[in-house]
Amino acid sequence: MKILAVQNRMGIGDTVIFLPFIEAISKKFNTPISLLVKKDSKADQYIKQTSYLNKLIILERNNKKNGAHDGIIGSIRLAKELKKNKFDKIFIFNSSLRFNLIARMANIKEIYQYPLFTKTNQHIVQPAKDLIKKKLGVDVVKNPQIGIDSNLIKKAVLKFNINSNELNILLGIGGSGPTKRIPPKTFLSVMEKIYNFKKSKFFLATGKKDDEQRILNEILSSKFKNKCIPLDNLSIADTLPIIKNCSISICNDSSFSHLSSALGIKTITLMADTPLIYGSYSSNMHPIIPDGETTVSHNTFGKDRINPNKIFDKFLSIIS
């Protein structure tokens, strides 16, 4: 049996969030699932070793509306590509009529999808839970999980001199937008508290944007320079074995918070300006919200109100 799942939201976090539902489909039908995702999900970097996933198909659509799968012609082109795979079933994790029609043109007989035309104010995971419960009779409560080869984990220990007698900590200091990036002084304050608690090594995960590099350079210019290993020149695939060797992660709302928690690492998520669900959907996630707030969403603008004392207190509660 050949089954396709469609997850067309943007980014790594959205793809990771939906993995438990895809895993549930795989277990129900005892077959690995092919996945249709956007290129910016970077799924090719972190799903290759995940047993319940099979073929990866890239949805080529962009904001300029000139991608290979944009428009009517693009829909027809995608339908032809899918038809070659001879899928028996498709699970569409959205309410789009477009994907429903593409599935029909691809001659996929069994189509499972959210109710059509219900996208407005749609919860990110509840419709997926409802779909799997209604169609498969399965309650999905599992954390997202991504697999990784144990040999790669061992090689990372040797390559990066990872010592089990000290705390190895991932710091996800980057983020897709400036309102998500916690100031370096906050991270430095937490690093001070942690290092005074126990000898530690810090792995600094960030991207190449100028603002992210400024945060990275400020931390690397501190007294903790020799205790830090920057990961910005590594691919996501190359960072995964390092993350898996970490004792704990402290991350902005970024790709690394999602990847870390999906690797089974306890992850403190610093939620400054994003709906709280993105930092709390897994039991491996422990969110910190800005002082003065009871929750967090878009336009909270709380990056300067993330309290380092609260981060350290959460760190202690997890480590102990």
mmCIF file of C-alpha atoms in Angstrom, residues 143-272:
data_model
loop_
_atom_site.group_PDB
_atom_site.id
_atom_site.type_symbol
_atom_site.label_atom_id
_atom_site.label_comp_id
_atom_site.label_asym_id
_atom_site.label_seq_id
_atom_site.Cartn_x
_atom_site.Cartn_y
_atom_site.Cartn_z
ATOM 1 C CA ASN A 143 5.393 13.575 20.997
ATOM 2 C CA PRO A 144 7.012 14.163 17.597
ATOM 3 C CA GLN A 145 10.027 11.919 17.112
ATOM 4 C CA ILE A 146 12.813 11.938 14.547
ATOM 5 C CA GLY A 147 15.296 9.119 14.199
ATOM 6 C CA ILE A 148 19.087 9.305 14.088
ATOM 7 C CA ASP A 149 21.789 6.711 13.531
ATOM 8 C CA SER A 150 23.570 5.742 16.769
ATOM 9 C CA ASN A 151 26.913 5.677 14.939
ATOM 10 C CA LEU A 152 26.525 9.354 14.051
ATOM 11 C CA ILE A 153 25.874 10.141 17.716
ATOM 12 C CA LYS A 154 29.098 8.357 18.710
ATOM 13 C CA LYS A 155 31.101 10.119 16.005
ATOM 14 C CA ALA A 156 29.856 13.498 17.234
ATOM 15 C CA VAL A 157 31.161 12.704 20.717
ATOM 16 C CA LEU A 158 34.664 12.218 19.340
ATOM 17 C CA LYS A 159 34.602 15.047 16.816
ATOM 18 C CA PHE A 160 33.371 17.698 19.246
ATOM 19 C CA ASN A 161 35.058 16.323 22.370
ATOM 20 C CA ILE A 162 31.754 15.912 24.181
ATOM 21 C CA ASN A 163 32.416 15.000 27.790
ATOM 22 C CA SER A 164 29.674 13.264 29.764
ATOM 23 C CA ASN A 165 31.146 14.590 33.017
ATOM 24 C CA GLU A 166 30.060 18.119 32.155
ATOM 25 C CA LEU A 167 26.760 19.561 31.046
ATOM 26 C CA ASN A 168 26.409 19.812 27.294
ATOM 27 C CA ILE A 169 23.843 22.441 26.477
ATOM 28 C CA LEU A 170 22.300 23.507 23.179
ATOM 29 C CA LEU A 171 21.559 27.221 23.020
ATOM 30 C CA GLY A 172 19.207 28.007 20.133
ATOM 31 C CA ILE A 173 20.097 31.696 19.903
ATOM 32 C CA GLY A 174 18.719 32.307 16.412
ATOM 33 C CA GLY A 175 15.206 32.707 15.096
ATOM 34 C CA SER A 176 13.296 33.411 11.903
ATOM 35 C CA GLY A 177 12.337 36.951 12.940
ATOM 36 C CA PRO A 178 13.852 39.728 15.077
ATOM 37 C CA THR A 179 10.985 39.674 17.604
ATOM 38 C CA LYS A 180 11.753 36.011 18.380
ATOM 39 C CA ARG A 181 15.452 36.520 19.113
ATOM 40 C CA ILE A 182 16.151 36.896 22.822
ATOM 41 C CA PRO A 183 18.960 39.432 23.508
ATOM 42 C CA PRO A 184 22.447 37.988 24.052
ATOM 43 C CA LYS A 185 22.630 39.523 27.533
ATOM 44 C CA THR A 186 19.811 37.197 28.601
ATOM 45 C CA PHE A 187 21.653 34.132 27.336
ATOM 46 C CA LEU A 188 24.902 35.308 28.925
ATOM 47 C CA SER A 189 23.173 35.753 32.273
ATOM 48 C CA VAL A 190 21.798 32.211 32.074
ATOM 49 C CA MET A 191 25.178 30.839 30.998
ATOM 50 C CA GLU A 192 26.789 32.469 34.025
ATOM 51 C CA LYS A 193 24.290 30.866 36.374
ATOM 52 C CA ILE A 194 24.615 27.449 34.740
ATOM 53 C CA TYR A 195 28.402 27.464 34.693
ATOM 54 C CA ASN A 196 28.512 28.407 38.371
ATOM 55 C CA PHE A 197 26.229 25.433 39.001
ATOM 56 C CA LYS A 198 28.321 22.936 37.020
ATOM 57 C CA LYS A 199 31.065 22.948 34.435
ATOM 58 C CA SER A 200 29.374 23.195 31.050
ATOM 59 C CA LYS A 201 29.900 23.341 27.315
ATOM 60 C CA PHE A 202 27.534 25.422 25.164
ATOM 61 C CA PHE A 203 26.652 24.637 21.553
ATOM 62 C CA LEU A 204 25.418 27.799 19.823
ATOM 63 C CA ALA A 205 22.827 27.143 17.123
ATOM 64 C CA THR A 206 21.885 29.968 14.807
ATOM 65 C CA GLY A 207 21.553 31.016 11.193
ATOM 66 C CA LYS A 208 23.574 33.323 8.981
ATOM 67 C CA LYS A 209 21.420 36.449 9.100
ATOM 68 C CA ASP A 210 23.275 39.576 10.227
ATOM 69 C CA ASP A 211 21.211 39.984 13.416
ATOM 70 C CA GLU A 212 21.748 36.344 14.358
ATOM 71 C CA GLN A 213 25.470 36.631 13.719
ATOM 72 C CA ARG A 214 25.648 39.701 15.965
ATOM 73 C CA ILE A 215 24.100 37.709 18.812
ATOM 74 C CA LEU A 216 26.524 34.856 18.138
ATOM 75 C CA ASN A 217 29.544 37.161 18.059
ATOM 76 C CA GLU A 218 28.573 38.909 21.284
ATOM 77 C CA ILE A 219 28.401 35.572 23.089
ATOM 78 C CA LEU A 220 31.672 34.445 21.513
ATOM 79 C CA SER A 221 33.282 37.700 22.661
ATOM 80 C CA SER A 222 32.368 36.984 26.277
ATOM 81 C CA LYS A 223 34.374 35.142 28.923
ATOM 82 C CA PHE A 224 32.583 31.950 27.831
ATOM 83 C CA LYS A 225 34.261 31.951 24.408
ATOM 84 C CA ASN A 226 36.323 28.861 25.140
ATOM 85 C CA LYS A 227 33.262 27.076 26.493
ATOM 86 C CA CYS A 228 31.258 27.586 23.290
ATOM 87 C CA ILE A 229 31.090 25.753 19.979
ATOM 88 C CA PRO A 230 29.242 27.622 17.197
ATOM 89 C CA LEU A 231 27.168 25.451 14.865
ATOM 90 C CA ASP A 232 26.278 28.064 12.241
ATOM 91 C CA ASN A 233 28.536 26.539 9.574
ATOM 92 C CA LEU A 234 26.969 23.098 9.901
ATOM 93 C CA SER A 235 23.957 21.745 8.055
ATOM 94 C CA ILE A 236 20.885 20.804 10.045
ATOM 95 C CA ALA A 237 21.666 17.134 9.409
ATOM 96 C CA ASP A 238 25.141 17.590 10.888
ATOM 97 C CA THR A 239 23.795 19.308 14.018
ATOM 98 C CA LEU A 240 21.373 16.513 14.917
ATOM 99 C CA PRO A 241 23.983 14.114 16.415
ATOM 100 C CA ILE A 242 25.376 17.005 18.470
ATOM 101 C CA ILE A 243 21.943 17.941 19.786
ATOM 102 C CA LYS A 244 21.252 14.310 20.672
ATOM 103 C CA ASN A 245 24.352 14.370 22.913
ATOM 104 C CA CYS A 246 23.146 17.426 24.835
ATOM 105 C CA SER A 247 21.849 17.246 28.394
ATOM 106 C CA ILE A 248 19.288 19.991 27.797
ATOM 107 C CA SER A 249 18.395 22.710 25.291
ATOM 108 C CA ILE A 250 17.486 26.351 25.790
ATOM 109 C CA CYS A 251 16.089 27.765 22.578
ATOM 110 C CA ASN A 252 14.246 30.680 21.100
ATOM 111 C CA ASP A 253 11.174 29.725 19.088
ATOM 112 C CA SER A 254 13.293 28.411 16.244
ATOM 113 C CA SER A 255 13.901 25.288 14.202
ATOM 114 C CA PHE A 256 16.291 24.056 16.891
ATOM 115 C CA SER A 257 13.627 24.026 19.607
ATOM 116 C CA HIS A 258 11.485 21.736 17.446
ATOM 117 C CA LEU A 259 14.357 19.479 16.392
ATOM 118 C CA SER A 260 15.740 19.261 19.925
ATOM 119 C CA SER A 261 12.444 18.212 21.475
ATOM 120 C CA ALA A 262 11.794 15.721 18.645
ATOM 121 C CA LEU A 263 15.179 14.146 19.416
ATOM 122 C CA GLY A 264 13.959 13.574 22.978
ATOM 123 C CA ILE A 265 15.969 16.371 24.583
ATOM 124 C CA LYS A 266 14.290 18.403 27.329
ATOM 125 C CA THR A 267 13.945 21.828 25.756
ATOM 126 C CA ILE A 268 13.303 25.165 27.437
ATOM 127 C CA THR A 269 11.467 27.244 24.834
ATOM 128 C CA LEU A 270 11.716 31.026 25.081
ATOM 129 C CA MET A 271 8.384 32.258 23.735
ATOM 130 C CA ALA A 272 8.569 35.988 23.055
#
